[in-house]
N, CA, C and O atoms as CSV, one atom per row, in Angstrom:
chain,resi,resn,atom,element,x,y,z
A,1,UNK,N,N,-1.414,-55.561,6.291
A,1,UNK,CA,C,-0.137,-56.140,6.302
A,1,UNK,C,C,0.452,-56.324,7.676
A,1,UNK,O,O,0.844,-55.342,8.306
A,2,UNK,N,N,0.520,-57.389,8.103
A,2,UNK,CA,C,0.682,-58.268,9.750
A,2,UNK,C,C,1.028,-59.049,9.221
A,2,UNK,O,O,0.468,-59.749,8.377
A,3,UNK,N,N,2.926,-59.087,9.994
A,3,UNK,CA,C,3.397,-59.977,9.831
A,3,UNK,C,C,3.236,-61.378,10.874
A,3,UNK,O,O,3.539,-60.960,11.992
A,4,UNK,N,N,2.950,-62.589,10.956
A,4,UNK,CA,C,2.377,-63.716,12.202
A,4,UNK,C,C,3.548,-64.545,11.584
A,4,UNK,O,O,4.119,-64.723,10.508
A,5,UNK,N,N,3.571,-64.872,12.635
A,5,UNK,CA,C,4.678,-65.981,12.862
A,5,UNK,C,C,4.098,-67.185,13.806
A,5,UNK,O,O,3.963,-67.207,15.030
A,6,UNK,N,N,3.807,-68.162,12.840
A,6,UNK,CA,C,3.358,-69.244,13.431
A,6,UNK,C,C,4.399,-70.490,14.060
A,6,UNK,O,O,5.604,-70.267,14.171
A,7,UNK,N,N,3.835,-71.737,14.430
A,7,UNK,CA,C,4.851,-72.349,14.814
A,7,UNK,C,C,6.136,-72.471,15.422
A,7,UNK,O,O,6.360,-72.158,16.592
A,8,UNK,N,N,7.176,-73.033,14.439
A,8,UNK,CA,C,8.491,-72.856,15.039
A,8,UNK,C,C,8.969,-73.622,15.637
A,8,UNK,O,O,9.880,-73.441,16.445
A,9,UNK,N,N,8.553,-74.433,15.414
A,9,UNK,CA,C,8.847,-75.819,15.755
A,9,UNK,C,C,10.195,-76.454,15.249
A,9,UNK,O,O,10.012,-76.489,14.033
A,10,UNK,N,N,11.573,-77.030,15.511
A,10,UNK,CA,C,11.751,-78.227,14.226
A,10,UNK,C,C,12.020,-79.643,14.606
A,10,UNK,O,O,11.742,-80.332,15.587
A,11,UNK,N,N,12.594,-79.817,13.603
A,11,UNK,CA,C,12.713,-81.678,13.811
A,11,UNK,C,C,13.956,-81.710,13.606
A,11,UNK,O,O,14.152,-80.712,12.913
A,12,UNK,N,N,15.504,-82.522,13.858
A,12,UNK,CA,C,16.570,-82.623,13.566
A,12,UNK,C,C,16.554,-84.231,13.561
A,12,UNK,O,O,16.015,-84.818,14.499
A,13,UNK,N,N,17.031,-84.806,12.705
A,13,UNK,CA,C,17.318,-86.320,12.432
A,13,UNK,C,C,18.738,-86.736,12.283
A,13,UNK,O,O,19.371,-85.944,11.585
A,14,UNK,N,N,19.479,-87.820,12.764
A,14,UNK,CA,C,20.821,-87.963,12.883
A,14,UNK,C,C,20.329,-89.316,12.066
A,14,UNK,O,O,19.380,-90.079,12.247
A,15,UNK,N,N,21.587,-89.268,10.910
A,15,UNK,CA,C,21.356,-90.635,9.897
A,15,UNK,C,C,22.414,-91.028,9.098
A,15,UNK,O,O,23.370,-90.263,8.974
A,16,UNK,N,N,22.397,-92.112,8.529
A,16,UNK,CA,C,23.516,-92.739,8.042
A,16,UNK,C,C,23.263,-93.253,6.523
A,16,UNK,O,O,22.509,-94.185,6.243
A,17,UNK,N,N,24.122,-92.388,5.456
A,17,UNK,CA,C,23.454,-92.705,4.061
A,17,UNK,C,C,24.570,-93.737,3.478
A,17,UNK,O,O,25.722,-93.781,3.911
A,18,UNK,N,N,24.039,-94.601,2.382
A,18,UNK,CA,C,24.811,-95.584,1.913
A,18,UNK,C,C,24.148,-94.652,0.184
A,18,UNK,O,O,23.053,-94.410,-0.325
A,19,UNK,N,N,25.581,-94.421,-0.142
A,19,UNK,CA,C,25.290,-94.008,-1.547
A,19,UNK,C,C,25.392,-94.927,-2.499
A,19,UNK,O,O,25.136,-94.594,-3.656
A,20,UNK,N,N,25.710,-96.001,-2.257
A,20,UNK,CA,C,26.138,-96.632,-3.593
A,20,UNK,C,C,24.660,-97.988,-3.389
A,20,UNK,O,O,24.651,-99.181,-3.693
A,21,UNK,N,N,23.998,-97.448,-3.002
A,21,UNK,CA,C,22.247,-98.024,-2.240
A,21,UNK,C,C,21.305,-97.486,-2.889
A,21,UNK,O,O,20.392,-97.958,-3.567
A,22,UNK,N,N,21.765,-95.902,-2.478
A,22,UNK,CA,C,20.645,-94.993,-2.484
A,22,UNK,C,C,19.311,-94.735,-1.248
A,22,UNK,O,O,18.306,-94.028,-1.326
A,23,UNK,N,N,19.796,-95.606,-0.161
A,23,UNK,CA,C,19.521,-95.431,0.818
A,23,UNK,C,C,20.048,-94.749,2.039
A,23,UNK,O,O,21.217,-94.441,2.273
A,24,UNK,N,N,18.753,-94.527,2.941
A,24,UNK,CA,C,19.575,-94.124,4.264
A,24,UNK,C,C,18.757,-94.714,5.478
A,24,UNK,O,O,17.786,-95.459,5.346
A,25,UNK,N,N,19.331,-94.237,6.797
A,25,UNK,CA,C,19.185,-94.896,7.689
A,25,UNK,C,C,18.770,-94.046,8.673
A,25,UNK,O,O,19.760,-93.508,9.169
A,26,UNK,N,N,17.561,-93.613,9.275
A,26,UNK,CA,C,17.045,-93.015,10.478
A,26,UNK,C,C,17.570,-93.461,11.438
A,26,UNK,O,O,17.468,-94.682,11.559
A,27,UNK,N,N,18.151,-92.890,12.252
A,27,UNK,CA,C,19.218,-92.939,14.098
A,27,UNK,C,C,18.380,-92.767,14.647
A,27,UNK,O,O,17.798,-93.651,15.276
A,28,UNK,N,N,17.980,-91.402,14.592
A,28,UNK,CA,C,17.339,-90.942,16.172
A,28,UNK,C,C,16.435,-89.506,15.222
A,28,UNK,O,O,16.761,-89.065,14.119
A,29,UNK,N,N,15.377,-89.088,16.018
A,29,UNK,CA,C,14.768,-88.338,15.820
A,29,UNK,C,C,14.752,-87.368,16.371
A,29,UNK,O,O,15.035,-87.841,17.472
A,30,UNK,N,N,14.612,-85.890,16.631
A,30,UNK,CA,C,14.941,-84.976,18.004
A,30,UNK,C,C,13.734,-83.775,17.591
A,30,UNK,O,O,13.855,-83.176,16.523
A,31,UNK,N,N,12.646,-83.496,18.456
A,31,UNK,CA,C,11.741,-82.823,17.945
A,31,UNK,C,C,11.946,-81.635,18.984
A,31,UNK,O,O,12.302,-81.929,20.125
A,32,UNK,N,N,11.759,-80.461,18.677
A,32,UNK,CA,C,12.388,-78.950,19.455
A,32,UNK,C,C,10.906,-78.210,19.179
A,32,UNK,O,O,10.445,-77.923,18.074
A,33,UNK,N,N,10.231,-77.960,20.612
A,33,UNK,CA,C,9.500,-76.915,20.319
A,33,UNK,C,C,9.879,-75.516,19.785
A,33,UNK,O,O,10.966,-75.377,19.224
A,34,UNK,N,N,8.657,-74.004,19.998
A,34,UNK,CA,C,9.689,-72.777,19.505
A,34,UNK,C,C,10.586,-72.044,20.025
A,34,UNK,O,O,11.006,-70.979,19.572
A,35,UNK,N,N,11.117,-72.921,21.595
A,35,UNK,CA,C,11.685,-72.709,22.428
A,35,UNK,C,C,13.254,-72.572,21.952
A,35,UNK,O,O,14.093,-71.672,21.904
A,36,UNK,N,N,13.182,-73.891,21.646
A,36,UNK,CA,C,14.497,-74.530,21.113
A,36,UNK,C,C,14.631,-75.414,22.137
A,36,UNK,O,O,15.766,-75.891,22.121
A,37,UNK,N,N,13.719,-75.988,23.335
A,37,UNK,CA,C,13.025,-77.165,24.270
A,37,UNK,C,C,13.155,-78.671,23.274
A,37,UNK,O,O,12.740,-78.808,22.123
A,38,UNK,N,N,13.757,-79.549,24.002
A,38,UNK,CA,C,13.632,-80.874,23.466
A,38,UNK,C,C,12.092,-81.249,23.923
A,38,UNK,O,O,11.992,-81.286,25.149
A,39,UNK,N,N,10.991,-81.506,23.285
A,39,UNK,CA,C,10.062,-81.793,23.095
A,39,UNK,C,C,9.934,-83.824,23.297
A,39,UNK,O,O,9.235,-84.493,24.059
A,40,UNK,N,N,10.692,-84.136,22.506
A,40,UNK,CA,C,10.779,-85.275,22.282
A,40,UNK,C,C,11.906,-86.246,21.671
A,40,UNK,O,O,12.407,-85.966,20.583
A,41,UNK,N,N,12.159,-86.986,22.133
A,41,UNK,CA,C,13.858,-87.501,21.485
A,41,UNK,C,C,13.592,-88.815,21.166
A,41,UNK,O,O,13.834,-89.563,22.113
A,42,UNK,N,N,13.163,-89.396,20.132
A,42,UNK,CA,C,12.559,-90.792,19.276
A,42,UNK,C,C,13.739,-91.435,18.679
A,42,UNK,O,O,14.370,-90.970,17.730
A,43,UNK,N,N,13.992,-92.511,19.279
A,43,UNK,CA,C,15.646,-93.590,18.995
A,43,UNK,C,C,15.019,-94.923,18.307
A,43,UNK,O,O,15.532,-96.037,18.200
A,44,UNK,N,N,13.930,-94.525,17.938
A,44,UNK,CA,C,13.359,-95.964,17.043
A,44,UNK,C,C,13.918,-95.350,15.961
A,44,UNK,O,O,13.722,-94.198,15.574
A,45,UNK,N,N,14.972,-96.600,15.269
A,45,UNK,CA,C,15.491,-96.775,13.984
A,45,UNK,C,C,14.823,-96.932,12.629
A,45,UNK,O,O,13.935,-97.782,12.578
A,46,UNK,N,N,15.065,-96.344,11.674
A,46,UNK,CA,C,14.506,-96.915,10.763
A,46,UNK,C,C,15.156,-97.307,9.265
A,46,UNK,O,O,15.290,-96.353,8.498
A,47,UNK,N,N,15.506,-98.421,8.858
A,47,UNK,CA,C,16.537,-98.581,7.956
A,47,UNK,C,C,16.242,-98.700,6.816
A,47,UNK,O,O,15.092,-99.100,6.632
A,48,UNK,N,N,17.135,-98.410,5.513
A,48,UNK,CA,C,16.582,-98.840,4.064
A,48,UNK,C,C,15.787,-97.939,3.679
A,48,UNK,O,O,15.065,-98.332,2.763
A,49,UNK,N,N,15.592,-96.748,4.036
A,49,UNK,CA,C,14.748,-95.714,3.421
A,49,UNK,C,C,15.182,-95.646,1.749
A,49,UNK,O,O,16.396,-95.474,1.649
A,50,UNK,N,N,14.517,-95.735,0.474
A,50,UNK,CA,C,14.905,-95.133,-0.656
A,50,UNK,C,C,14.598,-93.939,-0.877
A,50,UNK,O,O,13.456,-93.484,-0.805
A,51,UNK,N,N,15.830,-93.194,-1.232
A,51,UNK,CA,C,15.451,-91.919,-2.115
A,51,UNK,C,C,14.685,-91.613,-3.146
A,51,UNK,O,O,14.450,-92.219,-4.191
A,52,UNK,N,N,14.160,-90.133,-2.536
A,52,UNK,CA,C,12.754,-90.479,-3.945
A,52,UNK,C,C,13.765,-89.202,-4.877
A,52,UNK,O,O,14.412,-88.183,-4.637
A,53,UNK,N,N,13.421,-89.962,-5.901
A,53,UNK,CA,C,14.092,-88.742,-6.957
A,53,UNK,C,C,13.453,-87.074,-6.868
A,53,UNK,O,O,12.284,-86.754,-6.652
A,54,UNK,N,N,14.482,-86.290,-7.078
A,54,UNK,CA,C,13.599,-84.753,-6.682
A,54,UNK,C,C,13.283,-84.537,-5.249
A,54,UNK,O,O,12.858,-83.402,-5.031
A,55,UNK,N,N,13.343,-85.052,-4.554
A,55,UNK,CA,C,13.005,-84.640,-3.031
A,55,UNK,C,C,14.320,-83.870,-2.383
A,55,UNK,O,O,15.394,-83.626,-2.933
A,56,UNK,N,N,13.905,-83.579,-1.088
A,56,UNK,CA,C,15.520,-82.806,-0.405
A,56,UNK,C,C,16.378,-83.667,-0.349
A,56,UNK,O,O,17.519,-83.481,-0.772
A,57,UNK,N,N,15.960,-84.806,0.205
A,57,UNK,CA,C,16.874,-86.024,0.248
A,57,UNK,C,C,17.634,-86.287,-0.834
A,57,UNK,O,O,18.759,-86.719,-0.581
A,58,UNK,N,N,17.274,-86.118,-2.234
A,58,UNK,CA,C,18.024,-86.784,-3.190
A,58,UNK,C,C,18.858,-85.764,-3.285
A,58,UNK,O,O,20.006,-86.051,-3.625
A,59,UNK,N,N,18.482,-84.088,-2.979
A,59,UNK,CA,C,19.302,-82.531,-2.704
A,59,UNK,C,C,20.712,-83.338,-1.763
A,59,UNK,O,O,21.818,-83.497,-2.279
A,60,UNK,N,N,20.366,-83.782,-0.292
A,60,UNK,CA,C,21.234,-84.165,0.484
A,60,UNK,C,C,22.247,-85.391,-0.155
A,60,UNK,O,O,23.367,-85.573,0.321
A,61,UNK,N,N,21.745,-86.162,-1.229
A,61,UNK,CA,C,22.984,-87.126,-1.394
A,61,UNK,C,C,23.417,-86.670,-2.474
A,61,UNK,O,O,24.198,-87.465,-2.997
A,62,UNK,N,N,23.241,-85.605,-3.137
A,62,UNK,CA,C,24.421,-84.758,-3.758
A,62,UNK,C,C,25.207,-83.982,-3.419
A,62,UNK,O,O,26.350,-83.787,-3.833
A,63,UNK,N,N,24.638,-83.496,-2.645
A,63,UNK,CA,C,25.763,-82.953,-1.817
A,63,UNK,C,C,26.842,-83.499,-1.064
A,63,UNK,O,O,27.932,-82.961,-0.870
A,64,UNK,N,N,26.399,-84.771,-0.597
A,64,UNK,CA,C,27.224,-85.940,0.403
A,64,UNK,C,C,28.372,-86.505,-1.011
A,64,UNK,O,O,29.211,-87.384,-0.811
């Protein structure tokens, strides 16, 4: 029994949901090593995403 701790990485995404769509809209991307280091900061957009039913996402536009 060893506890390992891998990774640790995360990803944070800034986005814009249209509920009455059911879509949303990728801004910007922000990838953080296990530092908490900006790794990478990705501003390619991506629009019109649909929600898939049951996923976190569809979690996040209930909550919204």
């Amino acid at each position: 029994g060893k506890y390992v701790k891998t990774g640790g990485k995360e990803i944070l995404q800034f986005m814009s949901i249209n509920c009455s769509e059911y879509e949303f809209d990728v801004k910007q991307t922000i990838f953080y090593d296990e530092n908490g280091n900006i790794i990478k900061n990705d501003t390619n957009q991506n629009y019109g995403n649909k929600v898939v039913p049951g996923s976190v996402m569809a979690g996040i536009f209930e909550g919204v």
